[in-house]
Amino acid sequence: MDLGLNDKIALVTGAAGGIGSAIARGLCEEGCKTIFVDIDTDGLKRATRGYKPSAIEEICDITNRKKVKDLFKRIMIKFGTLHILVNCAAVNSAEYIEEIQDEILQKIFDVNITGYIYPTIYAIPLMKKAGYGRLIYINSNSGLKASAGLPLYSGSKYFNRGFAISAALELGKYGITSNSICPSDVYPEGEIEAKSWKNESLLKISFEKEGVSSLKELIKKRNSKNPMKRSCTVDDIKNIALFLASEKAGFINGQSIGVNGGTIPY
Ligand SMILES: NC(=O)c1ccc[n+]([C@@H]2O[C@H](COP(=O)([O-])OP(=O)(O)OC[C@H]3O[C@@H](n4cnc5c(N)ncnc54)[C@H](O)[C@@H]3O)[C@@H](O)[C@H]2O)c1
């Protein structure tokens, strides 16, 4: 199926990470000029290797409003438009509520919430001008069904789903759709690993909850409970993101799409 993405302009935040790099590279493969945004300079170099000139590196801290505004100004000058925004950069955290420290509280608000809002604010005028927009929010199973021990992470993902739905209702009339993709666990594998599972507190609390003592055992246990008997991969997420970015998905708006093998069916 031709997705009709050739020559579209796309931007992916967190594009040096496991999931962001897979989506950004997928957009390049479909013919998009894709702006890979991250704060990890070396990671961006790795993610864009072999994908230039379609891949454009931009170092930008998405929590800094001025830097995000300047980034979109550069995009306006260089391309005159933007069609696709994939908000993917986020941080992980796991803790029990009584243990919440200000540092992680602030970090979650900054990256997972503010960092999804700023790029959206500055993408909208460019998308309105194009008469075409695809806002794609990388969410999580945790944004569909909160779990014990993940109050800040789950809370930030619920916030983002609400924000994305509000954007869908506000912007549909301009040809702009807004949807959330909610994947289940994506474990580190492949050339660029999804780094969420490098988080010590997430590992500790997940091990406690599942009664296991290693990541290998955790994966085995969770896969055995999954109806498809496997975990989510970056390709599973990339494929739905590419479809949502395309013309073909023009009537899918305000949805939260689970990519979880059926663990959260509805
Ligand atoms: N890996 C999983 O199990 C999983 C499951 C469901 C949802 N998700 C979601 O998928 C997304 C990506 O996860 P991942 O596992 O690929 O993570 P990752 O850590 O591999 O990638 C995240 C990227 O965001 C970047 N980043 C962090 N703060 C930033 C900032 N202030 N400005 C710009 N870039 C910044 C990091 O440098 C990193 O490259 C996240 O939204 C995460 O919540 C992950």
PDB file of C-alpha atoms and ligand atoms in Angstrom:
ATOM      1  CA  MET A   1       0.000   0.000   0.000  1.00  0.00           C
ATOM      2  CA  ASP A   2       1.423   3.384  -0.968  1.00  0.00           C
ATOM      3  CA  LEU A   3       1.064   5.569   2.110  1.00  0.00           C
ATOM      4  CA  GLY A   4       1.479   8.752   0.058  1.00  0.00           C
ATOM      5  CA  LEU A   5       4.080  10.139   2.452  1.00  0.00           C
ATOM      6  CA  ASN A   6       6.601  11.104  -0.214  1.00  0.00           C
ATOM      7  CA  ASP A   7       7.929  14.662   0.258  1.00  0.00           C
ATOM      8  CA  LYS A   8       6.014  15.217   3.495  1.00  0.00           C
ATOM      9  CA  ILE A   9       7.916  17.039   6.254  1.00  0.00           C
ATOM     10  CA  ALA A  10       8.024  15.194   9.583  1.00  0.00           C
ATOM     11  CA  LEU A  11       9.515  15.814  13.007  1.00  0.00           C
ATOM     12  CA  VAL A  12      10.127  13.164  15.668  1.00  0.00           C
ATOM     13  CA  THR A  13      11.157  14.023  19.235  1.00  0.00           C
ATOM     14  CA  GLY A  14      13.281  11.485  21.106  1.00  0.00           C
ATOM     15  CA  ALA A  15      14.597  10.364  17.722  1.00  0.00           C
ATOM     16  CA  ALA A  16      17.871   9.090  19.190  1.00  0.00           C
ATOM     17  CA  GLY A  17      15.931   6.588  21.318  1.00  0.00           C
ATOM     18  CA  GLY A  18      14.779   3.061  20.536  1.00  0.00           C
ATOM     19  CA  ILE A  19      11.201   3.801  19.491  1.00  0.00           C
ATOM     20  CA  GLY A  20      11.747   7.354  18.166  1.00  0.00           C
ATOM     21  CA  SER A  21      14.630   6.324  15.895  1.00  0.00           C
ATOM     22  CA  ALA A  22      12.602   3.438  14.424  1.00  0.00           C
ATOM     23  CA  ILE A  23       9.688   5.780  13.612  1.00  0.00           C
ATOM     24  CA  ALA A  24      11.942   8.546  12.259  1.00  0.00           C
ATOM     25  CA  ARG A  25      13.848   6.099  10.057  1.00  0.00           C
ATOM     26  CA  GLY A  26      10.552   4.600   8.864  1.00  0.00           C
ATOM     27  CA  LEU A  27       9.338   8.061   7.838  1.00  0.00           C
ATOM     28  CA  CYS A  28      12.575   8.579   5.856  1.00  0.00           C
ATOM     29  CA  GLU A  29      12.043   5.230   4.132  1.00  0.00           C
ATOM     30  CA  GLU A  30       8.543   6.381   3.104  1.00  0.00           C
ATOM     31  CA  GLY A  31      10.042   9.482   1.455  1.00  0.00           C
ATOM     32  CA  CYS A  32       9.558  12.099   4.193  1.00  0.00           C
ATOM     33  CA  LYS A  33      12.131  14.736   5.001  1.00  0.00           C
ATOM     34  CA  THR A  34      12.411  13.924   8.693  1.00  0.00           C
ATOM     35  CA  ILE A  35      13.780  16.122  11.452  1.00  0.00           C
ATOM     36  CA  PHE A  36      15.314  13.921  14.163  1.00  0.00           C
ATOM     37  CA  VAL A  37      15.130  15.855  17.470  1.00  0.00           C
ATOM     38  CA  ASP A  38      16.887  14.838  20.674  1.00  0.00           C
ATOM     39  CA  ILE A  39      19.345  16.101  23.322  1.00  0.00           C
ATOM     40  CA  ASP A  40      21.647  13.118  22.783  1.00  0.00           C
ATOM     41  CA  THR A  41      24.170  14.314  20.183  1.00  0.00           C
ATOM     42  CA  ASP A  42      25.944  10.979  19.682  1.00  0.00           C
ATOM     43  CA  GLY A  43      22.640   9.123  19.656  1.00  0.00           C
ATOM     44  CA  LEU A  44      21.308  11.424  16.920  1.00  0.00           C
ATOM     45  CA  LYS A  45      24.397  10.760  14.788  1.00  0.00           C
ATOM     46  CA  ARG A  46      23.839   7.012  15.202  1.00  0.00           C
ATOM     47  CA  ALA A  47      20.109   7.249  14.426  1.00  0.00           C
ATOM     48  CA  THR A  48      20.560   9.292  11.221  1.00  0.00           C
ATOM     49  CA  ARG A  49      23.539   7.296   9.870  1.00  0.00           C
ATOM     50  CA  GLY A  50      22.620   5.938   6.445  1.00  0.00           C
ATOM     51  CA  TYR A  51      19.407   8.017   6.285  1.00  0.00           C
ATOM     52  CA  LYS A  52      20.781  11.353   5.070  1.00  0.00           C
ATOM     53  CA  PRO A  53      19.856  13.571   3.268  1.00  0.00           C
ATOM     54  CA  SER A  54      16.250  12.647   4.228  1.00  0.00           C
ATOM     55  CA  ALA A  55      17.228  12.675   7.917  1.00  0.00           C
ATOM     56  CA  ILE A  56      18.023  16.049   9.458  1.00  0.00           C
ATOM     57  CA  GLU A  57      19.571  16.212  12.946  1.00  0.00           C
ATOM     58  CA  GLU A  58      18.388  18.852  15.397  1.00  0.00           C
ATOM     59  CA  ILE A  59      19.669  19.033  18.948  1.00  0.00           C
ATOM     60  CA  CYS A  60      16.847  20.545  20.995  1.00  0.00           C
ATOM     61  CA  ASP A  61      15.699  20.265  24.594  1.00  0.00           C
ATOM     62  CA  ILE A  62      11.923  19.975  24.227  1.00  0.00           C
ATOM     63  CA  THR A  63      11.414  21.305  27.760  1.00  0.00           C
ATOM     64  CA  ASN A  64      12.808  24.706  26.776  1.00  0.00           C
ATOM     65  CA  ARG A  65      10.113  26.842  25.144  1.00  0.00           C
ATOM     66  CA  LYS A  66      12.517  29.261  23.471  1.00  0.00           C
ATOM     67  CA  LYS A  67      14.578  26.456  21.981  1.00  0.00           C
ATOM     68  CA  VAL A  68      11.467  24.705  20.674  1.00  0.00           C
ATOM     69  CA  LYS A  69      10.137  27.973  19.219  1.00  0.00           C
ATOM     70  CA  ASP A  70      13.493  28.629  17.501  1.00  0.00           C
ATOM     71  CA  LEU A  71      13.511  25.080  16.123  1.00  0.00           C
ATOM     72  CA  PHE A  72      10.120  25.574  14.481  1.00  0.00           C
ATOM     73  CA  LYS A  73      11.256  28.951  13.142  1.00  0.00           C
ATOM     74  CA  ARG A  74      14.179  27.186  11.426  1.00  0.00           C
ATOM     75  CA  ILE A  75      11.765  24.588  10.017  1.00  0.00           C
ATOM     76  CA  MET A  76       9.523  27.362   8.687  1.00  0.00           C
ATOM     77  CA  ILE A  77      12.480  29.061   6.989  1.00  0.00           C
ATOM     78  CA  LYS A  78      13.910  25.833   5.543  1.00  0.00           C
ATOM     79  CA  PHE A  79      10.728  23.944   4.536  1.00  0.00           C
ATOM     80  CA  GLY A  80       7.874  26.452   4.875  1.00  0.00           C
ATOM     81  CA  THR A  81       5.683  23.756   6.408  1.00  0.00           C
ATOM     82  CA  LEU A  82       5.363  20.697   8.647  1.00  0.00           C
ATOM     83  CA  HIS A  83       2.956  17.808   8.092  1.00  0.00           C
ATOM     84  CA  ILE A  84       3.761  15.250  10.794  1.00  0.00           C
ATOM     85  CA  LEU A  85       4.765  15.617  14.448  1.00  0.00           C
ATOM     86  CA  VAL A  86       5.586  12.507  16.475  1.00  0.00           C
ATOM     87  CA  ASN A  87       5.963  13.347  20.171  1.00  0.00           C
ATOM     88  CA  CYS A  88       8.027  10.471  21.534  1.00  0.00           C
ATOM     89  CA  ALA A  89      10.722  11.809  23.917  1.00  0.00           C
ATOM     90  CA  ALA A  90       9.864  10.874  27.484  1.00  0.00           C
ATOM     91  CA  VAL A  91      11.551   9.689  30.645  1.00  0.00           C
ATOM     92  CA  ASN A  92      10.633   6.723  32.746  1.00  0.00           C
ATOM     93  CA  SER A  93      10.197   6.585  36.460  1.00  0.00           C
ATOM     94  CA  ALA A  94       8.891   4.085  38.970  1.00  0.00           C
ATOM     95  CA  GLU A  95       8.347   4.771  42.656  1.00  0.00           C
ATOM     96  CA  TYR A  96       5.794   4.341  45.397  1.00  0.00           C
ATOM     97  CA  ILE A  97       3.812   7.511  46.081  1.00  0.00           C
ATOM     98  CA  GLU A  98       5.251   8.123  49.542  1.00  0.00           C
ATOM     99  CA  GLU A  99       8.766   8.070  48.059  1.00  0.00           C
ATOM    100  CA  ILE A 100       8.208  10.752  45.394  1.00  0.00           C
ATOM    101  CA  GLN A 101      11.090  13.247  45.302  1.00  0.00           C
ATOM    102  CA  ASP A 102      10.834  16.749  43.834  1.00  0.00           C
ATOM    103  CA  GLU A 103      13.578  16.090  41.308  1.00  0.00           C
ATOM    104  CA  ILE A 104      11.751  13.264  39.515  1.00  0.00           C
ATOM    105  CA  LEU A 105       8.382  14.988  39.917  1.00  0.00           C
ATOM    106  CA  GLN A 106       9.749  18.035  38.083  1.00  0.00           C
ATOM    107  CA  LYS A 107      11.481  15.919  35.434  1.00  0.00           C
ATOM    108  CA  ILE A 108       8.273  14.062  34.584  1.00  0.00           C
ATOM    109  CA  PHE A 109       6.320  17.321  34.345  1.00  0.00           C
ATOM    110  CA  ASP A 110       9.063  18.903  32.213  1.00  0.00           C
ATOM    111  CA  VAL A 111       9.781  16.115  29.718  1.00  0.00           C
ATOM    112  CA  ASN A 112       6.638  13.979  29.615  1.00  0.00           C
ATOM    113  CA  ILE A 113       4.083  16.770  29.850  1.00  0.00           C
ATOM    114  CA  THR A 114       5.571  20.145  28.882  1.00  0.00           C
ATOM    115  CA  GLY A 115       7.797  18.410  26.315  1.00  0.00           C
ATOM    116  CA  TYR A 116       4.701  17.102  24.516  1.00  0.00           C
ATOM    117  CA  ILE A 117       2.918  20.452  24.678  1.00  0.00           C
ATOM    118  CA  TYR A 118       5.597  22.865  23.351  1.00  0.00           C
ATOM    119  CA  PRO A 119       6.202  21.073  20.006  1.00  0.00           C
ATOM    120  CA  THR A 120       2.432  20.797  19.512  1.00  0.00           C
ATOM    121  CA  ILE A 121       1.938  24.546  20.041  1.00  0.00           C
ATOM    122  CA  TYR A 122       4.482  25.473  17.370  1.00  0.00           C
ATOM    123  CA  ALA A 123       3.541  22.690  14.916  1.00  0.00           C
ATOM    124  CA  ILE A 124      -0.104  23.783  14.651  1.00  0.00           C
ATOM    125  CA  PRO A 125       0.368  26.994  12.592  1.00  0.00           C
ATOM    126  CA  LEU A 126       2.583  25.144  10.100  1.00  0.00           C
ATOM    127  CA  MET A 127       0.050  22.318   9.788  1.00  0.00           C
ATOM    128  CA  LYS A 128      -2.843  24.763   9.396  1.00  0.00           C
ATOM    129  CA  LYS A 129      -0.909  26.418   6.574  1.00  0.00           C
ATOM    130  CA  ALA A 130      -0.372  23.023   4.914  1.00  0.00           C
ATOM    131  CA  GLY A 131      -4.044  22.066   5.380  1.00  0.00           C
ATOM    132  CA  TYR A 132      -2.652  18.720   6.553  1.00  0.00           C
ATOM    133  CA  GLY A 133      -1.473  17.663   9.963  1.00  0.00           C
ATOM    134  CA  ARG A 134      -0.798  14.485  11.841  1.00  0.00           C
ATOM    135  CA  LEU A 135      -0.151  14.826  15.574  1.00  0.00           C
ATOM    136  CA  ILE A 136       1.018  11.472  16.914  1.00  0.00           C
ATOM    137  CA  TYR A 137       1.620  11.025  20.640  1.00  0.00           C
ATOM    138  CA  ILE A 138       3.660   8.028  21.751  1.00  0.00           C
ATOM    139  CA  ASN A 139       1.841   7.017  24.894  1.00  0.00           C
ATOM    140  CA  SER A 140       1.890   3.683  26.752  1.00  0.00           C
ATOM    141  CA  ASN A 141      -0.147   0.818  28.156  1.00  0.00           C
ATOM    142  CA  SER A 142       0.363   2.812  31.367  1.00  0.00           C
ATOM    143  CA  GLY A 143      -1.719   5.616  29.848  1.00  0.00           C
ATOM    144  CA  LEU A 144      -4.621   3.200  29.251  1.00  0.00           C
ATOM    145  CA  LYS A 145      -4.415   1.308  32.537  1.00  0.00           C
ATOM    146  CA  ALA A 146      -2.376   2.731  35.398  1.00  0.00           C
ATOM    147  CA  SER A 147      -0.280   0.388  37.508  1.00  0.00           C
ATOM    148  CA  ALA A 148       0.884   0.460  41.117  1.00  0.00           C
ATOM    149  CA  GLY A 149       4.408   1.816  41.425  1.00  0.00           C
ATOM    150  CA  LEU A 150       4.157   3.990  38.293  1.00  0.00           C
ATOM    151  CA  PRO A 151       2.096   6.975  39.546  1.00  0.00           C
ATOM    152  CA  LEU A 152       4.108   9.732  37.864  1.00  0.00           C
ATOM    153  CA  TYR A 153       4.735   7.901  34.600  1.00  0.00           C
ATOM    154  CA  SER A 154       1.128   6.646  34.328  1.00  0.00           C
ATOM    155  CA  GLY A 155      -0.205  10.054  35.374  1.00  0.00           C
ATOM    156  CA  SER A 156       1.841  11.821  32.706  1.00  0.00           C
ATOM    157  CA  LYS A 157       0.607   9.400  30.051  1.00  0.00           C
ATOM    158  CA  TYR A 158      -3.055   9.887  31.085  1.00  0.00           C
ATOM    159  CA  PHE A 159      -2.470  13.641  30.865  1.00  0.00           C
ATOM    160  CA  ASN A 160      -1.060  13.279  27.354  1.00  0.00           C
ATOM    161  CA  ARG A 161      -4.034  11.236  26.177  1.00  0.00           C
ATOM    162  CA  GLY A 162      -6.395  13.928  27.398  1.00  0.00           C
ATOM    163  CA  PHE A 163      -4.303  16.599  25.715  1.00  0.00           C
ATOM    164  CA  ALA A 164      -4.210  14.634  22.448  1.00  0.00           C
ATOM    165  CA  ILE A 165      -7.989  14.147  22.461  1.00  0.00           C
ATOM    166  CA  SER A 166      -8.531  17.844  23.101  1.00  0.00           C
ATOM    167  CA  ALA A 167      -6.211  18.632  20.154  1.00  0.00           C
ATOM    168  CA  ALA A 168      -8.245  16.257  17.965  1.00  0.00           C
ATOM    169  CA  LEU A 169     -11.482  18.060  18.808  1.00  0.00           C
ATOM    170  CA  GLU A 170      -9.978  21.511  18.328  1.00  0.00           C
ATOM    171  CA  LEU A 171      -8.011  20.907  15.128  1.00  0.00           C
ATOM    172  CA  GLY A 172      -9.970  18.384  13.060  1.00  0.00           C
ATOM    173  CA  LYS A 173     -11.572  21.171  11.032  1.00  0.00           C
ATOM    174  CA  TYR A 174      -8.131  22.176   9.712  1.00  0.00           C
ATOM    175  CA  GLY A 175      -7.356  18.696   8.364  1.00  0.00           C
ATOM    176  CA  ILE A 176      -5.219  17.957  11.411  1.00  0.00           C
ATOM    177  CA  THR A 177      -5.686  14.648  13.217  1.00  0.00           C
ATOM    178  CA  SER A 178      -4.379  13.832  16.683  1.00  0.00           C
ATOM    179  CA  ASN A 179      -3.980  10.307  18.035  1.00  0.00           C
ATOM    180  CA  SER A 180      -2.108   8.428  20.754  1.00  0.00           C
ATOM    181  CA  ILE A 181      -0.258   5.146  20.294  1.00  0.00           C
ATOM    182  CA  CYS A 182      -0.180   3.095  23.499  1.00  0.00           C
ATOM    183  CA  PRO A 183       2.405   0.293  23.343  1.00  0.00           C
ATOM    184  CA  SER A 184       3.036  -2.363  25.959  1.00  0.00           C
ATOM    185  CA  ASP A 185       6.610  -3.051  27.176  1.00  0.00           C
ATOM    186  CA  VAL A 186       9.283  -2.738  24.483  1.00  0.00           C
ATOM    187  CA  TYR A 187      12.430  -4.387  25.807  1.00  0.00           C
ATOM    188  CA  PRO A 188      15.971  -3.386  24.812  1.00  0.00           C
ATOM    189  CA  GLU A 189      17.013  -5.096  21.580  1.00  0.00           C
ATOM    190  CA  GLY A 190      18.356  -4.278  18.125  1.00  0.00           C
ATOM    191  CA  GLU A 191      20.839  -1.684  16.913  1.00  0.00           C
ATOM    192  CA  ILE A 192      19.344   1.197  18.939  1.00  0.00           C
ATOM    193  CA  GLU A 193      17.879  -0.092  22.183  1.00  0.00           C
ATOM    194  CA  ALA A 194      14.734   1.355  23.779  1.00  0.00           C
ATOM    195  CA  LYS A 195      16.348   2.742  26.922  1.00  0.00           C
ATOM    196  CA  SER A 196      13.255   2.831  29.163  1.00  0.00           C
ATOM    197  CA  TRP A 197      14.259  -0.530  30.616  1.00  0.00           C
ATOM    198  CA  LYS A 198      17.684   0.768  31.689  1.00  0.00           C
ATOM    199  CA  ASN A 199      15.877   2.539  34.546  1.00  0.00           C
ATOM    200  CA  GLU A 200      16.886   0.915  37.854  1.00  0.00           C
ATOM    201  CA  SER A 201      13.741   1.915  39.756  1.00  0.00           C
ATOM    202  CA  LEU A 202      11.498   0.534  36.991  1.00  0.00           C
ATOM    203  CA  LEU A 203      13.384  -2.758  37.047  1.00  0.00           C
ATOM    204  CA  LYS A 204      13.227  -2.971  40.861  1.00  0.00           C
ATOM    205  CA  ILE A 205       9.476  -2.329  41.094  1.00  0.00           C
ATOM    206  CA  SER A 206       8.655  -4.524  38.079  1.00  0.00           C
ATOM    207  CA  PHE A 207      10.667  -7.416  39.575  1.00  0.00           C
ATOM    208  CA  GLU A 208       8.841  -6.978  42.907  1.00  0.00           C
ATOM    209  CA  LYS A 209       5.440  -6.983  41.204  1.00  0.00           C
ATOM    210  CA  GLU A 210       6.147 -10.087  39.103  1.00  0.00           C
ATOM    211  CA  GLY A 211       8.171 -11.966  41.757  1.00  0.00           C
ATOM    212  CA  VAL A 212      11.222 -12.327  39.483  1.00  0.00           C
ATOM    213  CA  SER A 213      14.866 -11.338  39.848  1.00  0.00           C
ATOM    214  CA  SER A 214      16.098 -10.547  36.320  1.00  0.00           C
ATOM    215  CA  LEU A 215      14.924  -8.770  33.157  1.00  0.00           C
ATOM    216  CA  LYS A 216      15.111 -12.095  31.306  1.00  0.00           C
ATOM    217  CA  GLU A 217      12.673 -13.690  33.793  1.00  0.00           C
ATOM    218  CA  LEU A 218      10.404 -10.621  33.675  1.00  0.00           C
ATOM    219  CA  ILE A 219      10.175 -10.784  29.879  1.00  0.00           C
ATOM    220  CA  LYS A 220       9.460 -14.529  29.995  1.00  0.00           C
ATOM    221  CA  LYS A 221       6.714 -14.090  32.594  1.00  0.00           C
ATOM    222  CA  ARG A 222       5.025 -11.137  30.872  1.00  0.00           C
ATOM    223  CA  ASN A 223       5.245 -12.817  27.448  1.00  0.00           C
ATOM    224  CA  SER A 224       3.590 -15.942  28.854  1.00  0.00           C
ATOM    225  CA  LYS A 225       0.638 -13.761  30.018  1.00  0.00           C
ATOM    226  CA  ASN A 226       0.306 -12.001  26.648  1.00  0.00           C
ATOM    227  CA  PRO A 227      -2.342 -13.485  24.299  1.00  0.00           C
ATOM    228  CA  MET A 228       0.216 -13.304  21.436  1.00  0.00           C
ATOM    229  CA  LYS A 229       2.968 -14.819  23.640  1.00  0.00           C
ATOM    230  CA  ARG A 230       5.473 -12.099  22.815  1.00  0.00           C
ATOM    231  CA  SER A 231       6.259  -8.491  23.657  1.00  0.00           C
ATOM    232  CA  CYS A 232       5.818  -5.343  21.583  1.00  0.00           C
ATOM    233  CA  THR A 233       8.622  -4.382  19.173  1.00  0.00           C
ATOM    234  CA  VAL A 234       9.715  -1.030  17.772  1.00  0.00           C
ATOM    235  CA  ASP A 235       8.470  -2.215  14.364  1.00  0.00           C
ATOM    236  CA  ASP A 236       4.949  -2.785  15.753  1.00  0.00           C
ATOM    237  CA  ILE A 237       4.913   0.875  16.836  1.00  0.00           C
ATOM    238  CA  LYS A 238       6.603   2.173  13.686  1.00  0.00           C
ATOM    239  CA  ASN A 239       3.998   0.493  11.454  1.00  0.00           C
ATOM    240  CA  ILE A 240       0.996   2.075  13.165  1.00  0.00           C
ATOM    241  CA  ALA A 241       2.778   5.451  13.367  1.00  0.00           C
ATOM    242  CA  LEU A 242       3.454   5.426   9.608  1.00  0.00           C
ATOM    243  CA  PHE A 243      -0.170   4.575   8.885  1.00  0.00           C
ATOM    244  CA  LEU A 244      -1.457   7.318  11.210  1.00  0.00           C
ATOM    245  CA  ALA A 245       0.918   9.785   9.520  1.00  0.00           C
ATOM    246  CA  SER A 246      -0.498   8.976   6.089  1.00  0.00           C
ATOM    247  CA  GLU A 247      -3.378  10.341   4.024  1.00  0.00           C
ATOM    248  CA  LYS A 248      -5.059   6.937   4.437  1.00  0.00           C
ATOM    249  CA  ALA A 249      -5.630   7.613   8.153  1.00  0.00           C
ATOM    250  CA  GLY A 250      -7.368  10.950   7.563  1.00  0.00           C
ATOM    251  CA  PHE A 251     -10.561   9.967   9.415  1.00  0.00           C
ATOM    252  CA  ILE A 252      -8.844   8.427  12.457  1.00  0.00           C
ATOM    253  CA  ASN A 253      -8.918  11.200  15.017  1.00  0.00           C
ATOM    254  CA  GLY A 254      -8.936  11.445  18.810  1.00  0.00           C
ATOM    255  CA  GLN A 255      -8.092   7.762  19.282  1.00  0.00           C
ATOM    256  CA  SER A 256      -5.821   5.974  21.748  1.00  0.00           C
ATOM    257  CA  ILE A 257      -4.594   2.885  19.942  1.00  0.00           C
ATOM    258  CA  GLY A 258      -3.267   0.020  22.040  1.00  0.00           C
ATOM    259  CA  VAL A 259      -0.349  -1.978  20.602  1.00  0.00           C
ATOM    260  CA  ASN A 260      -0.231  -4.717  23.204  1.00  0.00           C
ATOM    261  CA  GLY A 261      -1.104  -8.091  21.669  1.00  0.00           C
ATOM    262  CA  GLY A 262      -4.469  -7.994  23.436  1.00  0.00           C
ATOM    263  CA  THR A 263      -3.392  -7.454  27.055  1.00  0.00           C
ATOM    264  CA  ILE A 264      -5.783  -4.493  27.262  1.00  0.00           C
ATOM    265  CA  PRO A 265      -8.632  -5.466  24.941  1.00  0.00           C
ATOM    266  CA  TYR A 266     -11.495  -3.096  24.149  1.00  0.00           C
TER     267      TYR A 266
HETATM  268  N1  LIG B   1      10.283   1.027  25.990  1.00  0.00           N
HETATM  269  C1  LIG B   1       9.074   0.755  26.473  1.00  0.00           C
HETATM  270  O1  LIG B   1       8.849  -0.299  27.128  1.00  0.00           O
HETATM  271  C2  LIG B   1       7.918   1.681  26.210  1.00  0.00           C
HETATM  272  C3  LIG B   1       6.625   1.159  26.317  1.00  0.00           C
HETATM  273  C4  LIG B   1       5.537   2.017  26.092  1.00  0.00           C
HETATM  274  C5  LIG B   1       5.743   3.343  25.750  1.00  0.00           C
HETATM  275  N2  LIG B   1       7.030   3.813  25.673  1.00  0.00           N
HETATM  276  C6  LIG B   1       7.181   5.231  25.310  1.00  0.00           C
HETATM  277  O2  LIG B   1       7.913   5.308  24.097  1.00  0.00           O
HETATM  278  C7  LIG B   1       8.693   6.511  24.070  1.00  0.00           C
HETATM  279  C8  LIG B   1      10.153   6.180  23.791  1.00  0.00           C
HETATM  280  O3  LIG B   1      10.615   5.225  24.723  1.00  0.00           O
HETATM  281  P1  LIG B   1      12.013   4.468  24.529  1.00  0.00           P
HETATM  282  O4  LIG B   1      11.961   3.252  25.366  1.00  0.00           O
HETATM  283  O5  LIG B   1      12.342   4.374  23.073  1.00  0.00           O
HETATM  284  O6  LIG B   1      12.960   5.494  25.275  1.00  0.00           O
HETATM  285  P2  LIG B   1      14.454   5.994  24.975  1.00  0.00           P
HETATM  286  O7  LIG B   1      14.990   6.418  26.287  1.00  0.00           O
HETATM  287  O8  LIG B   1      15.194   4.960  24.194  1.00  0.00           O
HETATM  288  O9  LIG B   1      14.204   7.279  24.071  1.00  0.00           O
HETATM  289  C9  LIG B   1      13.783   8.509  24.596  1.00  0.00           C
HETATM  290  C10 LIG B   1      14.625   9.605  23.962  1.00  0.00           C
HETATM  291  O10 LIG B   1      14.145  10.871  24.434  1.00  0.00           O
HETATM  292  C11 LIG B   1      15.268  11.728  24.561  1.00  0.00           C
HETATM  293  N3  LIG B   1      14.975  12.844  25.466  1.00  0.00           N
HETATM  294  C12 LIG B   1      14.838  12.801  26.821  1.00  0.00           C
HETATM  295  N4  LIG B   1      14.649  14.032  27.316  1.00  0.00           N
HETATM  296  C13 LIG B   1      14.648  14.883  26.259  1.00  0.00           C
HETATM  297  C14 LIG B   1      14.511  16.286  26.129  1.00  0.00           C
HETATM  298  N5  LIG B   1      14.340  17.074  27.215  1.00  0.00           N
HETATM  299  N6  LIG B   1      14.555  16.837  24.892  1.00  0.00           N
HETATM  300  C15 LIG B   1      14.740  16.058  23.801  1.00  0.00           C
HETATM  301  N7  LIG B   1      14.898  14.712  23.856  1.00  0.00           N
HETATM  302  C16 LIG B   1      14.847  14.129  25.080  1.00  0.00           C
HETATM  303  C17 LIG B   1      16.373  10.824  25.103  1.00  0.00           C
HETATM  304  O11 LIG B   1      17.663  11.370  24.902  1.00  0.00           O
HETATM  305  C18 LIG B   1      16.125   9.534  24.331  1.00  0.00           C
HETATM  306  O12 LIG B   1      16.914   9.454  23.153  1.00  0.00           O
HETATM  307  C19 LIG B   1       8.436   7.198  25.414  1.00  0.00           C
HETATM  308  O13 LIG B   1       7.383   8.123  25.248  1.00  0.00           O
HETATM  309  C20 LIG B   1       7.984   6.057  26.313  1.00  0.00           C
HETATM  310  O14 LIG B   1       7.187   6.505  27.375  1.00  0.00           O
HETATM  311  C21 LIG B   1       8.112   3.026  25.883  1.00  0.00           C
END
